[in-house]
Every structure is written in structure tokens, then in C-alpha cells.
mmCIF file of C-alpha atoms in Angstrom:
data_model
loop_
_atom_site.group_PDB
_atom_site.id
_atom_site.type_symbol
_atom_site.label_atom_id
_atom_site.label_comp_id
_atom_site.label_asym_id
_atom_site.label_seq_id
_atom_site.Cartn_x
_atom_site.Cartn_y
_atom_site.Cartn_z
ATOM 1 C CA UNK A 201 107.478 129.094 82.029
ATOM 2 C CA UNK A 202 104.605 128.322 84.843
ATOM 3 C CA UNK A 203 102.223 125.897 83.008
ATOM 4 C CA UNK A 204 100.999 122.390 83.374
ATOM 5 C CA UNK A 205 103.392 120.840 80.920
ATOM 6 C CA UNK A 206 106.494 122.227 82.487
ATOM 7 C CA UNK A 207 105.242 121.322 86.160
ATOM 8 C CA UNK A 208 104.457 117.788 84.942
ATOM 9 C CA UNK A 209 108.306 117.636 83.735
ATOM 10 C CA UNK A 210 109.354 119.037 87.007
ATOM 11 C CA UNK A 211 107.330 116.247 89.082
ATOM 12 C CA UNK A 212 108.712 113.354 86.707
ATOM 13 C CA UNK A 213 112.600 114.642 86.890
ATOM 14 C CA UNK A 214 112.181 114.651 91.000
ATOM 15 C CA UNK A 215 110.433 111.398 91.297
ATOM 16 C CA UNK A 216 112.086 108.654 93.093
ATOM 17 C CA UNK A 217 110.223 106.009 91.216
ATOM 18 C CA UNK A 218 110.429 105.223 87.726
ATOM 19 C CA UNK A 219 108.183 107.667 86.096
ATOM 20 C CA UNK A 220 106.769 108.135 82.284
ATOM 21 C CA UNK A 221 104.302 110.483 80.779
ATOM 22 C CA UNK A 222 102.804 109.708 77.776
ATOM 23 C CA UNK A 223 99.420 110.918 75.156
ATOM 24 C CA UNK A 224 96.880 108.695 75.934
ATOM 25 C CA UNK A 225 95.511 105.957 73.552
ATOM 26 C CA UNK A 226 95.861 102.271 73.284
ATOM 27 C CA UNK A 227 97.546 101.845 70.240
ATOM 28 C CA UNK A 228 98.718 105.297 69.313
ATOM 29 C CA UNK A 229 99.916 106.514 72.917
ATOM 30 C CA UNK A 230 103.503 108.381 72.299
ATOM 31 C CA UNK A 231 106.212 109.147 74.945
ATOM 32 C CA UNK A 232 106.288 113.053 76.103
ATOM 33 C CA UNK A 233 108.952 112.334 79.216
ATOM 34 C CA UNK A 234 110.682 109.693 81.759
ATOM 35 C CA UNK A 235 112.849 110.214 84.352
ATOM 36 C CA UNK A 236 116.284 108.175 84.692
ATOM 37 C CA UNK A 237 114.931 105.567 86.888
ATOM 38 C CA UNK A 238 112.485 104.438 84.168
ATOM 39 C CA UNK A 239 114.987 104.743 81.286
ATOM 40 C CA UNK A 240 117.327 102.195 83.706
ATOM 41 C CA UNK A 241 114.495 100.009 84.053
ATOM 42 C CA UNK A 242 113.355 99.603 80.516
ATOM 43 C CA UNK A 243 117.183 99.919 79.301
ATOM 44 C CA UNK A 244 116.553 102.655 77.165
ATOM 45 C CA UNK A 245 117.754 106.376 76.585
ATOM 46 C CA UNK A 246 115.576 109.006 76.178
ATOM 47 C CA UNK A 247 116.800 109.772 72.792
ATOM 48 C CA UNK A 248 115.370 106.134 71.438
ATOM 49 C CA UNK A 249 111.771 107.231 73.166
ATOM 50 C CA UNK A 250 111.123 110.876 72.742
ATOM 51 C CA UNK A 251 108.027 110.923 70.771
ATOM 52 C CA UNK A 252 107.764 107.283 69.930
ATOM 53 C CA UNK A 253 105.124 104.647 70.364
ATOM 54 C CA UNK A 254 104.615 103.005 73.942
ATOM 55 C CA UNK A 255 104.345 99.713 72.267
ATOM 56 C CA UNK A 256 106.356 100.047 69.072
ATOM 57 C CA UNK A 257 109.487 101.435 70.762
ATOM 58 C CA UNK A 258 108.726 101.457 74.483
ATOM 59 C CA UNK A 259 107.777 99.237 77.031
ATOM 60 C CA UNK A 260 104.344 98.739 76.609
ATOM 61 C CA UNK A 261 102.921 95.136 75.832
ATOM 62 C CA UNK A 262 99.510 95.347 74.126
ATOM 63 C CA UNK A 263 97.454 92.765 75.891
ATOM 64 C CA UNK A 264 94.038 92.292 77.631
ATOM 65 C CA UNK A 265 95.662 93.456 80.964
ATOM 66 C CA UNK A 266 97.105 96.705 79.671
ATOM 67 C CA UNK A 267 93.498 97.359 77.786
ATOM 68 C CA UNK A 268 91.634 96.956 81.061
ATOM 69 C CA UNK A 269 94.035 99.495 82.664
ATOM 70 C CA UNK A 270 93.189 102.021 80.073
ATOM 71 C CA UNK A 271 89.531 101.003 80.792
ATOM 72 C CA UNK A 272 90.176 102.026 84.285
ATOM 73 C CA UNK A 273 91.938 105.564 83.144
ATOM 74 C CA UNK A 274 88.840 106.283 80.975
ATOM 75 C CA UNK A 275 86.365 105.397 83.012
ATOM 76 C CA UNK A 276 87.586 106.559 86.784
ATOM 77 C CA UNK A 277 90.697 108.624 85.606
ATOM 78 C CA UNK A 278 93.250 106.525 87.603
ATOM 79 C CA UNK A 279 94.101 103.170 89.225
ATOM 80 C CA UNK A 280 96.695 102.305 91.770
ATOM 81 C CA UNK A 281 98.902 99.240 92.322
ATOM 82 C CA UNK A 282 97.870 97.408 89.232
ATOM 83 C CA UNK A 283 100.499 94.342 88.385
ATOM 84 C CA UNK A 284 101.669 94.041 84.898
ATOM 85 C CA UNK A 285 104.345 93.223 82.734
ATOM 86 C CA UNK A 286 106.665 95.423 80.518
ATOM 87 C CA UNK A 287 109.528 94.971 77.949
ATOM 88 C CA UNK A 288 113.088 95.926 77.887
ATOM 89 C CA UNK A 289 115.387 96.759 75.157
ATOM 90 C CA UNK A 290 117.174 93.485 75.644
ATOM 91 C CA UNK A 291 113.939 91.664 75.039
ATOM 92 C CA UNK A 292 113.222 90.883 78.732
ATOM 93 C CA UNK A 293 110.134 90.683 80.352
ATOM 94 C CA UNK A 294 109.890 92.625 83.921
ATOM 95 C CA UNK A 295 107.103 92.304 86.365
ATOM 96 C CA UNK A 296 105.944 95.569 87.936
ATOM 97 C CA UNK A 297 103.376 97.421 90.018
ATOM 98 C CA UNK A 298 101.750 100.255 88.111
ATOM 99 C CA UNK A 299 99.889 103.392 89.254
ATOM 100 C CA UNK A 300 98.500 105.966 87.003
ATOM 101 C CA UNK A 301 96.705 109.244 86.646
ATOM 102 C CA UNK A 302 95.037 110.719 83.529
ATOM 103 C CA UNK A 303 95.925 114.352 83.468
ATOM 104 C CA UNK A 304 95.284 117.427 80.981
ATOM 105 C CA UNK A 305 98.943 118.679 80.040
ATOM 106 C CA UNK A 306 98.671 122.001 78.571
ATOM 107 C CA UNK A 307 95.242 121.087 77.018
ATOM 108 C CA UNK A 308 96.361 117.557 75.796
ATOM 109 C CA UNK A 309 95.009 114.476 77.454
ATOM 110 C CA UNK A 310 97.892 112.398 79.041
ATOM 111 C CA UNK A 311 98.910 109.480 81.230
ATOM 112 C CA UNK A 312 101.249 109.751 83.909
ATOM 113 C CA UNK A 313 102.473 106.512 85.173
ATOM 114 C CA UNK A 314 104.643 105.380 87.971
ATOM 115 C CA UNK A 315 106.422 101.831 88.067
ATOM 116 C CA UNK A 316 107.730 99.871 90.835
ATOM 117 C CA UNK A 317 109.729 96.615 89.655
ATOM 118 C CA UNK A 318 108.624 93.186 91.271
ATOM 119 C CA UNK A 319 111.135 90.518 91.915
ATOM 120 C CA UNK A 320 110.748 87.516 89.565
ATOM 121 C CA UNK A 321 110.428 84.676 91.906
ATOM 122 C CA UNK A 322 111.934 86.861 94.634
ATOM 123 C CA UNK A 323 114.351 85.905 96.977
ATOM 124 C CA UNK A 324 113.402 86.244 100.541
ATOM 125 C CA UNK A 325 113.889 89.549 101.977
ATOM 126 C CA UNK A 326 116.129 90.401 104.736
ATOM 127 C CA UNK A 327 114.060 91.824 107.592
ATOM 128 C CA UNK A 328 113.926 92.107 111.329
ATOM 129 C CA UNK A 329 111.507 90.065 113.406
ATOM 130 C CA UNK A 330 109.046 92.803 113.412
ATOM 131 C CA UNK A 331 108.906 93.178 109.916
ATOM 132 C CA UNK A 332 109.366 89.615 108.375
ATOM 133 C CA UNK A 333 106.199 88.196 106.873
ATOM 134 C CA UNK A 334 107.666 84.915 105.697
ATOM 135 C CA UNK A 335 105.524 82.985 103.274
ATOM 136 C CA UNK A 336 104.694 79.511 104.305
ATOM 137 C CA UNK A 337 107.232 77.059 102.841
ATOM 138 C CA UNK A 338 106.796 73.449 101.794
ATOM 139 C CA UNK A 339 109.114 70.697 102.100
ATOM 140 C CA UNK A 340 109.756 67.762 99.939
ATOM 141 C CA UNK A 341 107.990 64.311 100.897
ATOM 142 C CA UNK A 342 110.256 61.990 102.931
ATOM 143 C CA UNK A 343 110.610 59.538 100.080
ATOM 144 C CA UNK A 344 111.636 61.884 97.690
ATOM 145 C CA UNK A 345 113.865 63.797 100.063
ATOM 146 C CA UNK A 346 115.848 60.172 100.728
ATOM 147 C CA UNK A 347 116.036 59.917 96.869
ATOM 148 C CA UNK A 348 117.173 63.403 96.244
ATOM 149 C CA UNK A 349 120.205 62.869 98.454
ATOM 150 C CA UNK A 350 121.544 60.260 96.013
ATOM 151 C CA UNK A 351 121.291 61.905 92.973
ATOM 152 C CA UNK A 352 124.517 63.518 91.272
ATOM 153 C CA UNK A 353 124.597 67.191 91.335
ATOM 154 C CA UNK A 354 123.573 67.272 87.369
ATOM 155 C CA UNK A 355 120.451 65.022 87.751
ATOM 156 C CA UNK A 356 119.391 66.947 90.751
ATOM 157 C CA UNK A 357 119.349 70.139 88.857
ATOM 158 C CA UNK A 358 117.687 68.683 85.981
ATOM 159 C CA UNK A 359 115.205 67.207 88.264
ATOM 160 C CA UNK A 360 114.526 70.358 90.292
ATOM 161 C CA UNK A 361 114.068 72.266 86.989
ATOM 162 C CA UNK A 362 111.662 69.913 85.789
ATOM 163 C CA UNK A 363 109.437 69.722 88.853
ATOM 164 C CA UNK A 364 109.657 73.627 89.287
ATOM 165 C CA UNK A 365 108.323 73.507 85.525
ATOM 166 C CA UNK A 366 105.529 71.517 86.659
ATOM 167 C CA UNK A 367 104.329 73.182 89.509
ATOM 168 C CA UNK A 368 104.670 76.589 87.855
ATOM 169 C CA UNK A 369 102.932 75.619 84.598
ATOM 170 C CA UNK A 370 100.106 74.104 86.242
ATOM 171 C CA UNK A 371 99.672 77.096 88.348
ATOM 172 C CA UNK A 372 99.274 79.240 85.786
ATOM 173 C CA UNK A 373 96.680 76.873 83.847
ATOM 174 C CA UNK A 374 94.452 76.050 87.136
ATOM 175 C CA UNK A 375 92.540 79.155 86.670
ATOM 176 C CA UNK A 376 91.015 77.962 83.585
ATOM 177 C CA UNK A 377 89.773 74.802 84.990
ATOM 178 C CA UNK A 378 88.825 76.108 88.393
ATOM 179 C CA UNK A 379 87.820 79.874 87.760
ATOM 180 C CA UNK A 380 86.979 80.849 91.051
ATOM 181 C CA UNK A 381 88.189 84.193 92.190
ATOM 182 C CA UNK A 382 90.999 83.373 94.575
ATOM 183 C CA UNK A 383 92.394 80.623 91.994
ATOM 184 C CA UNK A 384 92.261 83.616 89.360
ATOM 185 C CA UNK A 385 94.241 86.157 91.783
ATOM 186 C CA UNK A 386 96.572 83.458 91.913
ATOM 187 C CA UNK A 387 97.373 82.620 88.891
ATOM 188 C CA UNK A 388 97.251 86.189 87.973
ATOM 189 C CA UNK A 389 100.145 87.014 90.343
ATOM 190 C CA UNK A 390 102.128 84.098 89.574
ATOM 191 C CA UNK A 391 102.153 85.058 86.097
ATOM 192 C CA UNK A 392 103.568 88.424 86.736
ATOM 193 C CA UNK A 393 106.129 86.656 89.112
ATOM 194 C CA UNK A 394 107.293 84.250 86.401
ATOM 195 C CA UNK A 395 107.111 86.811 83.565
ATOM 196 C CA UNK A 396 111.048 86.615 83.179
ATOM 197 C CA UNK A 397 111.099 82.975 82.848
ATOM 198 C CA UNK A 398 108.284 82.917 80.099
ATOM 199 C CA UNK A 399 110.287 81.308 76.802
ATOM 200 C CA UNK A 400 109.295 82.523 73.394
ATOM 201 C CA UNK A 401 111.243 79.530 72.049
ATOM 202 C CA UNK A 402 108.786 76.665 72.713
ATOM 203 C CA UNK A 403 105.888 77.151 70.217
ATOM 204 C CA UNK A 404 105.309 80.601 71.293
ATOM 205 C CA UNK A 405 102.825 79.114 74.378
ATOM 206 C CA UNK A 406 102.808 81.688 76.930
ATOM 207 C CA UNK A 407 102.519 79.063 79.687
ATOM 208 C CA UNK A 408 105.801 77.474 78.566
ATOM 209 C CA UNK A 409 108.484 78.329 80.904
ATOM 210 C CA UNK A 410 112.477 78.219 80.883
ATOM 211 C CA UNK A 411 114.344 77.889 84.257
ATOM 212 C CA UNK A 412 117.388 76.501 82.475
ATOM 213 C CA UNK A 413 119.778 79.259 83.712
ATOM 214 C CA UNK A 414 118.739 78.134 87.524
ATOM 215 C CA UNK A 415 121.168 75.972 89.639
ATOM 216 C CA UNK A 416 119.596 73.323 91.605
ATOM 217 C CA UNK A 417 119.690 75.117 95.215
ATOM 218 C CA UNK A 418 117.648 77.918 93.488
ATOM 219 C CA UNK A 419 115.462 75.954 91.534
ATOM 220 C CA UNK A 420 114.586 73.851 94.676
ATOM 221 C CA UNK A 421 113.907 77.286 96.900
ATOM 222 C CA UNK A 422 111.514 78.706 94.215
ATOM 223 C CA UNK A 423 109.902 75.235 94.242
ATOM 224 C CA UNK A 424 109.303 74.981 97.794
ATOM 225 C CA UNK A 425 108.223 78.453 98.109
ATOM 226 C CA UNK A 426 105.681 78.285 95.108
ATOM 227 C CA UNK A 427 104.499 75.042 96.750
ATOM 228 C CA UNK A 428 104.164 76.726 100.245
ATOM 229 C CA UNK A 429 101.976 79.660 98.366
ATOM 230 C CA UNK A 430 99.555 76.622 96.944
ATOM 231 C CA UNK A 431 99.497 74.536 100.108
ATOM 232 C CA UNK A 432 98.427 77.811 101.690
ATOM 233 C CA UNK A 433 95.728 78.508 99.017
ATOM 234 C CA UNK A 434 94.246 75.004 99.574
ATOM 235 C CA UNK A 435 94.115 75.364 103.227
ATOM 236 C CA UNK A 436 91.854 78.603 103.057
ATOM 237 C CA UNK A 437 90.020 77.183 99.926
ATOM 238 C CA UNK A 438 86.143 77.142 100.281
ATOM 239 C CA UNK A 439 85.662 74.953 96.863
ATOM 240 C CA UNK A 440 86.564 71.315 97.963
ATOM 241 C CA UNK A 441 87.060 70.394 93.850
ATOM 242 C CA UNK A 442 89.667 73.452 93.446
ATOM 243 C CA UNK A 443 91.394 72.393 96.472
ATOM 244 C CA UNK A 444 91.773 68.984 95.153
ATOM 245 C CA UNK A 445 92.850 70.023 91.924
ATOM 246 C CA UNK A 446 95.737 72.048 93.654
ATOM 247 C CA UNK A 447 96.339 69.342 95.616
ATOM 248 C CA UNK A 448 97.618 67.438 92.492
ATOM 249 C CA UNK A 449 99.922 70.218 91.781
ATOM 250 C CA UNK A 450 102.001 69.705 94.605
ATOM 251 C CA UNK A 451 101.056 66.692 96.522
ATOM 252 C CA UNK A 452 103.428 64.455 94.435
ATOM 253 C CA UNK A 453 106.587 66.241 95.433
ATOM 254 C CA UNK A 454 105.927 68.370 98.560
ATOM 255 C CA UNK A 455 104.206 68.141 101.827
ATOM 256 C CA UNK A 456 102.421 71.631 103.434
ATOM 257 C CA UNK A 457 104.329 73.496 106.601
ATOM 258 C CA UNK A 458 103.190 72.048 109.742
ATOM 259 C CA UNK A 459 100.825 74.973 110.494
ATOM 260 C CA UNK A 460 98.884 73.742 107.788
ATOM 261 C CA UNK A 461 98.939 69.978 108.521
ATOM 262 C CA UNK A 462 96.102 69.782 110.556
ATOM 263 C CA UNK A 463 93.648 71.401 107.811
ATOM 264 C CA UNK A 464 94.624 69.630 104.872
ATOM 265 C CA UNK A 465 94.881 66.139 106.628
ATOM 266 C CA UNK A 466 98.313 65.525 104.659
#
């Protein structure tokens, strides 16, 4: 049958990325179709989703960010590369990038969404010299580095997790006290990267994080990568008060990479 619904279903089936089609609406949107890549992403089978609510049974998380994305679809009919967090059948939260289009499918207003998973605190990607774009990395302060070498494996693991938690939670909260555009964007990106580590078992506060599954080496790598991002933000910050606030997050533990030392004076 040659109609918009059959054409749309064919597009979804052939898509190489996670794709889902639903009716439009903030609270009453329901699944119409999804491909295998999407089902794998959210750990579901189609029989669990067919005709079901995106919020009640599917991956959608009803929050302000989703409301804003739906507003974009209402006003302009599409959006591109919006970062978001979705849920899976096992209860995990997954950071993704979504592009979407409002379409009319055989007379019914629908939303066609394409999902690209974003790695949680992604490990560095293997790349050629031409493709590599490494983030600036920080290093530990010399006195801290000397003390770390004397710690037992267990103590070092606990300390790394605690330092990572302090820096990460501070990075999420800093936009509330220094709400300039660059810091707000940084906190939003960081929240999406940290979504899999948000803990629902610590009073329900969304800024509480759980890194208890990380070993010392992994926690250290994430800490230094995150601190490097913050030092870079400090380096380019135009607001001196915001820069000093960010520096308090990372200066107790780390120093900026050498290319930033001249600007920050550290």
C-alpha cells in the first residue's frame, strides 16, 4: 500500500540509527513504530511498546527538557541534535542526542525521532592524528600526587571516588549560582554525560551521584578529564567571578594542562 504510514514504517525499518514513531503530545503520546536498534537501546521488545505510552511504558522522561523539545516541534516542526536522557527497561538512564521531525502520517500528527547514544563519561576514542581532538586534561597537584603514591589500593579507590563526586556535583550545581550562558551549557552537557551515575537511593536529589562501581584508575581518568574541561572553561571565561567559582572546584586537587597555565596564572 502506497500511503504515508507505510512509507514512514519502511523508513524506520531501514534506518541505521535508533528510530521511533509516536503520536504527538506531552502526556498522551503513544508508540506507533520503532526499529530494532531503538529496542536494543532501551532494552525492550516491540510487544511491550505497541500502542503504549512513551512515558508510562517507554523511554521518555517527562521533565522540563522534554517539554522544551516538544515546544520546538510545535513551533517549528523539527529540532536537531538535542541532548537528552532516556530510560531503559532495567532502570538505567542513557544520555542520547535526539533529532526529530513533526510529520502527518495518514492524517495523524506524529513525531519521528532519531536517537544517538552518548557515552557516559566517554573513554577517549581511538583516532588517527588527523581525526583526534583530545580534550585538555588536568594533572594532580604535586603534593597530592606524592601522597597518592603512598596510599593503599583500597584507600586510593575511595579517595578517587570522593574527589570525582565533589567535582562532578559541583559542576552540576555551579550554573545555579553563576548562571551565565557558557556555564549553563557546560552544566547541561555534564548532566547528560553523568546521567547513568545519578543515584535515586540518596534522598532522591538529582545532583547526587553514585560512582561506587568505578575502580581507582577509571575514577582518576574521569576526574582528570572533567577537571581539564573545567580548567578550559576557566581559561576562556569572561566573567571573573564565575572563573573564580569554577576554580574552587578543581584547584584543591588539580592543575591545568600546560597550555592553560599562562592564562590562569596557576
